[in-house]
Coordinates of C-alpha atoms in Angstrom, one line a residue:
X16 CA -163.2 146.4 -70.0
X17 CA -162.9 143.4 -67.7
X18 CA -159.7 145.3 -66.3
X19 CA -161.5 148.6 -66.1
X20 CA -164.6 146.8 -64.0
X21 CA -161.5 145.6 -61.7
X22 CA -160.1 149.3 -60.9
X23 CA -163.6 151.0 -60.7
X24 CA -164.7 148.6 -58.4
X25 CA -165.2 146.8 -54.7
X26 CA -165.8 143.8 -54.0
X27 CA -167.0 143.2 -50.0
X28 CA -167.5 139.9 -48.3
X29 CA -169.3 140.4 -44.6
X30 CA -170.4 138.0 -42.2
X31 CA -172.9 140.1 -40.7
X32 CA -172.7 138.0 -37.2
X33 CA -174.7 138.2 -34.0
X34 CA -171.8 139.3 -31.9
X35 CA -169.4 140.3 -34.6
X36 CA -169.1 142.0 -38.5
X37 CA -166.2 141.1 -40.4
X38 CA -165.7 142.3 -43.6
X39 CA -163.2 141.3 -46.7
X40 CA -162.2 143.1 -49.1
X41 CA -160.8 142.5 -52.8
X42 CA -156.8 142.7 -53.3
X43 CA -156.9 143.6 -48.9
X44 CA -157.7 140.6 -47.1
X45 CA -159.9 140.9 -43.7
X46 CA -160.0 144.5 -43.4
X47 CA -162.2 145.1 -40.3
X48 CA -163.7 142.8 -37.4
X49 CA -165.7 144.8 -35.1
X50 CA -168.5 143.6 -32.7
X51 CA -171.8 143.5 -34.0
X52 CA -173.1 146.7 -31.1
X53 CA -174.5 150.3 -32.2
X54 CA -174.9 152.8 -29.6
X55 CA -177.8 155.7 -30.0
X56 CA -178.9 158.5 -28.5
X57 CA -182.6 158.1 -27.5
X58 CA -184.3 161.2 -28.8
X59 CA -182.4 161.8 -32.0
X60 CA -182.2 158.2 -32.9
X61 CA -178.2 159.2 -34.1
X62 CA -175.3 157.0 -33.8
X63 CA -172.8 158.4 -31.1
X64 CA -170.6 154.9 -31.5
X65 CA -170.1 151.7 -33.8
X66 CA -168.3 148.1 -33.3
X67 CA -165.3 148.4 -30.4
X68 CA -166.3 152.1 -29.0
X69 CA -169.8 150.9 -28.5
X70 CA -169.1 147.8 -27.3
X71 CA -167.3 149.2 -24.6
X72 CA -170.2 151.2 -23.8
X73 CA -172.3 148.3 -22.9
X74 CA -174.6 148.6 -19.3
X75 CA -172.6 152.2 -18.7
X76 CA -174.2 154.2 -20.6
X77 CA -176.4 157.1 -19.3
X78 CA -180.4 157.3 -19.6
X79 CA -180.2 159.1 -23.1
X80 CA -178.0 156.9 -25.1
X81 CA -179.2 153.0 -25.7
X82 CA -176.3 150.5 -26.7
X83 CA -178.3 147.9 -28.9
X84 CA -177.1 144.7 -30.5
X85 CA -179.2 145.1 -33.8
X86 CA -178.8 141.3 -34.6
X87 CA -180.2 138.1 -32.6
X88 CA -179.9 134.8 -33.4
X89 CA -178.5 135.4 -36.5
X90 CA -180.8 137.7 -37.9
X91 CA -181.7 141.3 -38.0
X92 CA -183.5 142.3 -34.6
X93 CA -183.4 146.8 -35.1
X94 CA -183.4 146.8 -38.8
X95 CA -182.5 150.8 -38.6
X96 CA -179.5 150.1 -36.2
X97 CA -178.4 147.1 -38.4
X98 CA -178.7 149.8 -41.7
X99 CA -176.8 152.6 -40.0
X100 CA -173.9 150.1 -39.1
X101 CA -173.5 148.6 -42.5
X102 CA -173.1 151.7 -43.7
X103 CA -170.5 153.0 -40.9
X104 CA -168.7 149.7 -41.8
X105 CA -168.8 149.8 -45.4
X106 CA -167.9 153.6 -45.5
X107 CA -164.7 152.8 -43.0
X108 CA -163.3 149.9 -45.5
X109 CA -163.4 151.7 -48.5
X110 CA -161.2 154.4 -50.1
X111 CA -163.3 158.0 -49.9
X112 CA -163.0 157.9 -53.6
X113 CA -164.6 154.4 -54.1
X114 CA -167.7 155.3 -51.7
X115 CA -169.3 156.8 -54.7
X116 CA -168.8 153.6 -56.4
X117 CA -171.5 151.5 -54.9
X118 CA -169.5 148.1 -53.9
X119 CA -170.5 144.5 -54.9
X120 CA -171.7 143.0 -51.7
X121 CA -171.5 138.8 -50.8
X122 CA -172.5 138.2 -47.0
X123 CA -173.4 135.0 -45.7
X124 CA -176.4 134.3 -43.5
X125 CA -177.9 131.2 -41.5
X126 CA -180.0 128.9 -43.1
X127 CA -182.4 129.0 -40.4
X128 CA -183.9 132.5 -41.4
X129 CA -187.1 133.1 -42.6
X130 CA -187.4 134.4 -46.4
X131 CA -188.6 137.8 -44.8
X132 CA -185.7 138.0 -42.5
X133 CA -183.6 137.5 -45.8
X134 CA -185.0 140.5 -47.3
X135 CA -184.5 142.3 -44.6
X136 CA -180.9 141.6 -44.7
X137 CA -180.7 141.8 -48.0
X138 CA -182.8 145.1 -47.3
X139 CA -180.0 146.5 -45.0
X140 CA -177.2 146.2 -46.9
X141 CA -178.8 148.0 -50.2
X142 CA -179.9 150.9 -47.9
X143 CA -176.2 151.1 -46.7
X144 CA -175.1 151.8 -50.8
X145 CA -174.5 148.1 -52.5
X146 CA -175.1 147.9 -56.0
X147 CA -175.3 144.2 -56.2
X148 CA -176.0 141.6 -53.2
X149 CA -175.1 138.1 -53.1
X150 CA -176.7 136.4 -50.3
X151 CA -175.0 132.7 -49.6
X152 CA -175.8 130.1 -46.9
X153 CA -173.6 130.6 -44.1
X154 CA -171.8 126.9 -44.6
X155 CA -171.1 126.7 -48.2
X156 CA -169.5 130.7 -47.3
X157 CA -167.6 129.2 -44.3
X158 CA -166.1 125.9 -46.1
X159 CA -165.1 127.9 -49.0
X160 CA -163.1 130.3 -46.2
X161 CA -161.8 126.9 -44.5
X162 CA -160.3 126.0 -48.1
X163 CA -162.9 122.8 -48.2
X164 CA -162.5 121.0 -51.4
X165 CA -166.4 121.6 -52.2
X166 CA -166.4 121.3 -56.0
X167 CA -165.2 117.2 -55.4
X168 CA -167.2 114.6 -55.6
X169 CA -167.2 113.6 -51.8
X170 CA -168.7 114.6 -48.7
X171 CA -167.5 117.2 -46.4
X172 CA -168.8 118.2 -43.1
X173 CA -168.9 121.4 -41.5
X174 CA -170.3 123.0 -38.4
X175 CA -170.3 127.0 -37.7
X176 CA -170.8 128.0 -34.3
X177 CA -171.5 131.6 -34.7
X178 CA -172.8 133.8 -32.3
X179 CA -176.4 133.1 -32.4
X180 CA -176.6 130.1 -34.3
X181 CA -175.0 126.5 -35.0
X182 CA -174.9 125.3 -38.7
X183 CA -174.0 122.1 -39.9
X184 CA -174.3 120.8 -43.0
X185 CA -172.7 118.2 -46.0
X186 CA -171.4 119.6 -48.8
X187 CA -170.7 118.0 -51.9
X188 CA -170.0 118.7 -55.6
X189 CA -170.5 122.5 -55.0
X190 CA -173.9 122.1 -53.5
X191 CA -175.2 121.5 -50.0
X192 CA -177.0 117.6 -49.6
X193 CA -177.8 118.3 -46.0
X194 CA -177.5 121.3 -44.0
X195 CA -179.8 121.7 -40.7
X196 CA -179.6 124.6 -38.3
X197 CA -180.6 126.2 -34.5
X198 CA -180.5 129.6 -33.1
X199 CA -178.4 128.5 -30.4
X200 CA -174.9 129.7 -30.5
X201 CA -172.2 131.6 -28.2
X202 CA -174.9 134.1 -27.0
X203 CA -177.0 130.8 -25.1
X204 CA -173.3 129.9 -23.8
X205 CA -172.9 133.5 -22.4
X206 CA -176.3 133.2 -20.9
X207 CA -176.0 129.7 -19.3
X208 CA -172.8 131.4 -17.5
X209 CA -175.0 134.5 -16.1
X210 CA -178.2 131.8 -15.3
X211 CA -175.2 129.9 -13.1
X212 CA -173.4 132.7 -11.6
X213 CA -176.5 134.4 -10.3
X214 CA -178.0 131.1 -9.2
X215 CA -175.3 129.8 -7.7
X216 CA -173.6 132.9 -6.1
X217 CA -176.2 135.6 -6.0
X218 CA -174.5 137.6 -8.4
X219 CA -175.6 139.3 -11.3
X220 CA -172.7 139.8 -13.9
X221 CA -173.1 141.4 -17.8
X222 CA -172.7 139.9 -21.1
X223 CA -169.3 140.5 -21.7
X224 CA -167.9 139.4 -18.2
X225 CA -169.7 136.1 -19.3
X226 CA -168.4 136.1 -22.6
X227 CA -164.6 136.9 -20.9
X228 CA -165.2 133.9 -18.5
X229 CA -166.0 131.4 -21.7
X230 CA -163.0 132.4 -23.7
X231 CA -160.4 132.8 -20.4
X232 CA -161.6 129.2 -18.5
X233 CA -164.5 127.6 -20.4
X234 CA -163.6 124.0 -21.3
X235 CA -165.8 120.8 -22.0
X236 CA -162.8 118.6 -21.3
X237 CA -163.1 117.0 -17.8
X238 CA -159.7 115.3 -18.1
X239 CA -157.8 119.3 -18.1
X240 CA -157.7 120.7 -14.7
X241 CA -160.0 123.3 -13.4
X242 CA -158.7 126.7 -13.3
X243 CA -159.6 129.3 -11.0
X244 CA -161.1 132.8 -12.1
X245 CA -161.9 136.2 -10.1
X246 CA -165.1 137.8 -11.2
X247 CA -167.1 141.2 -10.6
X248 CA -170.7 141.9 -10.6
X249 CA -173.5 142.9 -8.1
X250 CA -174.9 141.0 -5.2
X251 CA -178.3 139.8 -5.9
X252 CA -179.3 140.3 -2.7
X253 CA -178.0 143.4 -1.2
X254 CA -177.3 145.0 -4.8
X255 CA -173.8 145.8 -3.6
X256 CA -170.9 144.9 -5.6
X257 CA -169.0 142.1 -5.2
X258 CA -165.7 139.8 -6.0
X259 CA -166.3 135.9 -6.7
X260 CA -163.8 133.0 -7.7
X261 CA -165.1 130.6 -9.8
X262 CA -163.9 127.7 -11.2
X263 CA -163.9 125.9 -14.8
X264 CA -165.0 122.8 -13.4
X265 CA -168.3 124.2 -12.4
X266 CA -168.7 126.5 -16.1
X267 CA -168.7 123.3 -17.5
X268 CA -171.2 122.1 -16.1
X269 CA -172.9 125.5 -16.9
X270 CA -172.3 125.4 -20.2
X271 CA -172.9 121.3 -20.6
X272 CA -176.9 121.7 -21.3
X273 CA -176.3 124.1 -24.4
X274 CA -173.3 122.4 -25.6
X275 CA -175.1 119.0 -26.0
X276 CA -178.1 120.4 -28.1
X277 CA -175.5 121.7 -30.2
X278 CA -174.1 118.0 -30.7
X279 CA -177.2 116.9 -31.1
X280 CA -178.0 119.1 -34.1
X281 CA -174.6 117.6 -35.5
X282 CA -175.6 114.0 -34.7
X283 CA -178.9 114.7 -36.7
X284 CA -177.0 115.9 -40.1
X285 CA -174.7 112.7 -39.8
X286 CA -177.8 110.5 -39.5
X287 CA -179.6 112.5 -42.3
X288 CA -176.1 111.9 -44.6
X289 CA -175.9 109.1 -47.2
X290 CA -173.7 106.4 -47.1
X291 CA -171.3 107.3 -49.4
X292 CA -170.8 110.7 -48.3
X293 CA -171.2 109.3 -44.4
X294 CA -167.6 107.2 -45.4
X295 CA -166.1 110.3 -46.5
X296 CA -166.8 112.1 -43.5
X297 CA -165.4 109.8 -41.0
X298 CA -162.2 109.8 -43.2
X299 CA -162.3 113.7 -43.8
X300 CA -164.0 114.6 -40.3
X301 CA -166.3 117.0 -39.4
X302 CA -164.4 121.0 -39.6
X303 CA -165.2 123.3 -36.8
X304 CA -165.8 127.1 -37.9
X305 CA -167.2 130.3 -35.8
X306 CA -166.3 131.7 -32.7
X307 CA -167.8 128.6 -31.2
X308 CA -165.0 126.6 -32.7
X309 CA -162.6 127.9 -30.4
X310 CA -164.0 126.8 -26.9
X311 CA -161.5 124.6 -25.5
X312 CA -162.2 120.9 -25.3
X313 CA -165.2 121.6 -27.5
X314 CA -164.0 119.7 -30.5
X315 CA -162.6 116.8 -28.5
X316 CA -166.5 116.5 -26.8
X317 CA -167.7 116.6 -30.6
X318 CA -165.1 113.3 -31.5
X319 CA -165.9 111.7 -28.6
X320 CA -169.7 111.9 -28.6
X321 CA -170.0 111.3 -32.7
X322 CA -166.9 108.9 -33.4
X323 CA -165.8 111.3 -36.2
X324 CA -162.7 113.2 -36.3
X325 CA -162.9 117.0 -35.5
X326 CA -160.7 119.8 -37.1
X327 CA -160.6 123.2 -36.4
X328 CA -160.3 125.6 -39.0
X329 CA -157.4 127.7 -39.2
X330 CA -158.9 131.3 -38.2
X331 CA -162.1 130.3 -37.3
X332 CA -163.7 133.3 -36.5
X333 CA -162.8 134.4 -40.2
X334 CA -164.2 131.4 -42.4
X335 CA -167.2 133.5 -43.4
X336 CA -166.3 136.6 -44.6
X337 CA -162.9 135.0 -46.4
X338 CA -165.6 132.6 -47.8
X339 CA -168.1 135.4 -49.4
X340 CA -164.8 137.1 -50.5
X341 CA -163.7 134.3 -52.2
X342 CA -167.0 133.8 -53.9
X343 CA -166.9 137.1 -55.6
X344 CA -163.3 136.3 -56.7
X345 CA -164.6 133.0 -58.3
X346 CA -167.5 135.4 -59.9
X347 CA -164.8 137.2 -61.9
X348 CA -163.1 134.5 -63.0
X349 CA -166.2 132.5 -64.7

């Protein structure tokens, strides 16, 4: 029967991010990894585009079709948006013939989020066909994705920068001793870089140029040279467009406000840690996950400014939704 349960059936793990949805799937791996942006014709209220196509869409779209990003901060901002795109998402992943089969959902959320803003997640996904939801703290999902040996006796630390929040927490014996968490994330980042460019330059740039400007020349290390990069946007002041160089010297400094509450938070969960598990840390270090996680010179600040090592995660981005995957797999077994 247990073999039967294992054809008939599909098992999704989704980290249903701010700025992006990843999904995994049973037996497949990461199947899809699509930005987190629905766009909708006003009138009708219907979809015209999910994930890439829409976020291309984004500040060009005429005055009957909105492009929303259903999810701030980590939780659910357009619960009707955030519905319609589970379900595009589910329905792309799986096999026409297993649609009818309502999967086995495992999605990890911030800790942060209010019990209603859980059921409205929770909500969502049901709406969008799951026949059973597993709803896990977004670090214990992340360090099993990072292969962190959780079920040990011993501390391990681990931060996920996601899109609109930071989560760190201490995780030991298969259960979290501390975790504490913000709704600051890479959307504050993106927004410290349009706050600068417009103050500084007069020039009013869009989410994703900022975005393109953090992952192409954002660094927090002041020892790498700056770099130099050409922007487009629209003069403040005469509304025409215009071209502007800016540097990674002067991002930094952009970003530096955001970055250090963000360190702050991690300071607090090392000073909220026990002894014990504090001398595992420093000997383990503290693992990096989320997009965040990728910002160069970000970990090196971290080391630096808390005296603990800093890893990386391999595939960062992916920790999540490899974590909730695995956490069905582990269901199975027991």
């Amino acid at each position: 029967m247990g073999k039967l349960n294992d054809i008939f059936s599909l098992d999704i793990g989704m980290d249903l991010g701010t700025a992006n949805t990843l999904i995994h799937v049973k037996g497949k791996g990461i199947v899809l990894s699509e930005p987190s942006v629905v766009a909708i014709e006003k009138g009708t209220k219907k979809v015209i585009a999910v994930g890439h196509e829409a976020k291309k869409m984004l500040g060009k779209t005429p005055g009957d079709i909105i492009t929303v990003r259903p999810l701030r901060d980590g939780v659910i901002a357009d619960f009707d948006s955030t519905g319609k795109m589970i379900e595009y998402f589910i329905k792309k992943v799986a096999p026409k013939s297993f649609f009818k089969i309502k999967p086995r959902v495992a999605v990890g959320i911030p800790s942060c989020i209010t019990e209603v803003e859980k059921r409205a997640v929770s909500d969502s996904i049901e709406r969008a066909g799951a026949k059973e939801i597993f709803i896990l703290e977004e670090s214990m999902a992340a360090a099993i994705g990072a292969n962190i040996p959780i079920f040990e006796p011993a501390g391990n630390m681990i931060c996920d920068i996601g899109g609109g929040t930071t989560e760190s927490s201490v995780i030991s014996l298969d259960g979290m001793v501390i975790t504490n968490a913000i709704r600051i994330g890479g959307d504050e980042l993106d927004e410290a870089i349009i706050k600068h460019v417009k103050l500084v330059h007069n020039l009013i740039i869009g989410e994703s140029t900022a975005e393109t400007v953090k992952i192409k020349i954002g660094n927090m290390d002041y020892h790498q040279d700056s770099k130099i990069m050409e922007i487009r946007g629209r003069d403040a002041i005469s509304g025409l467009p215009k071209v502007q160089e800016i540097t990674s010297n002067e991002i930094r400094e952009a970003l530096q406000e955001t970055i250090n509450l963000i360190i702050e938070e991690i300071k607090k969960t090392l000073d909220q840690t026990p002894p014990e598990l504090s001398a595992d840390i420093v000997e383990r270090g503290i693992v990096l996950t989320g997009g965040g996680a990728m910002l160069m010179g970000l970990s090196k600040l971290i080391a630096n400014q808390t005296g603990v090592p800093v890893i990386i995660a391999e595939n960062p981005l992916l920790c999540v939704a490899l974590g909730a995957g695995k956490f069905l797999e582990q269901r199975n077994k027991a």
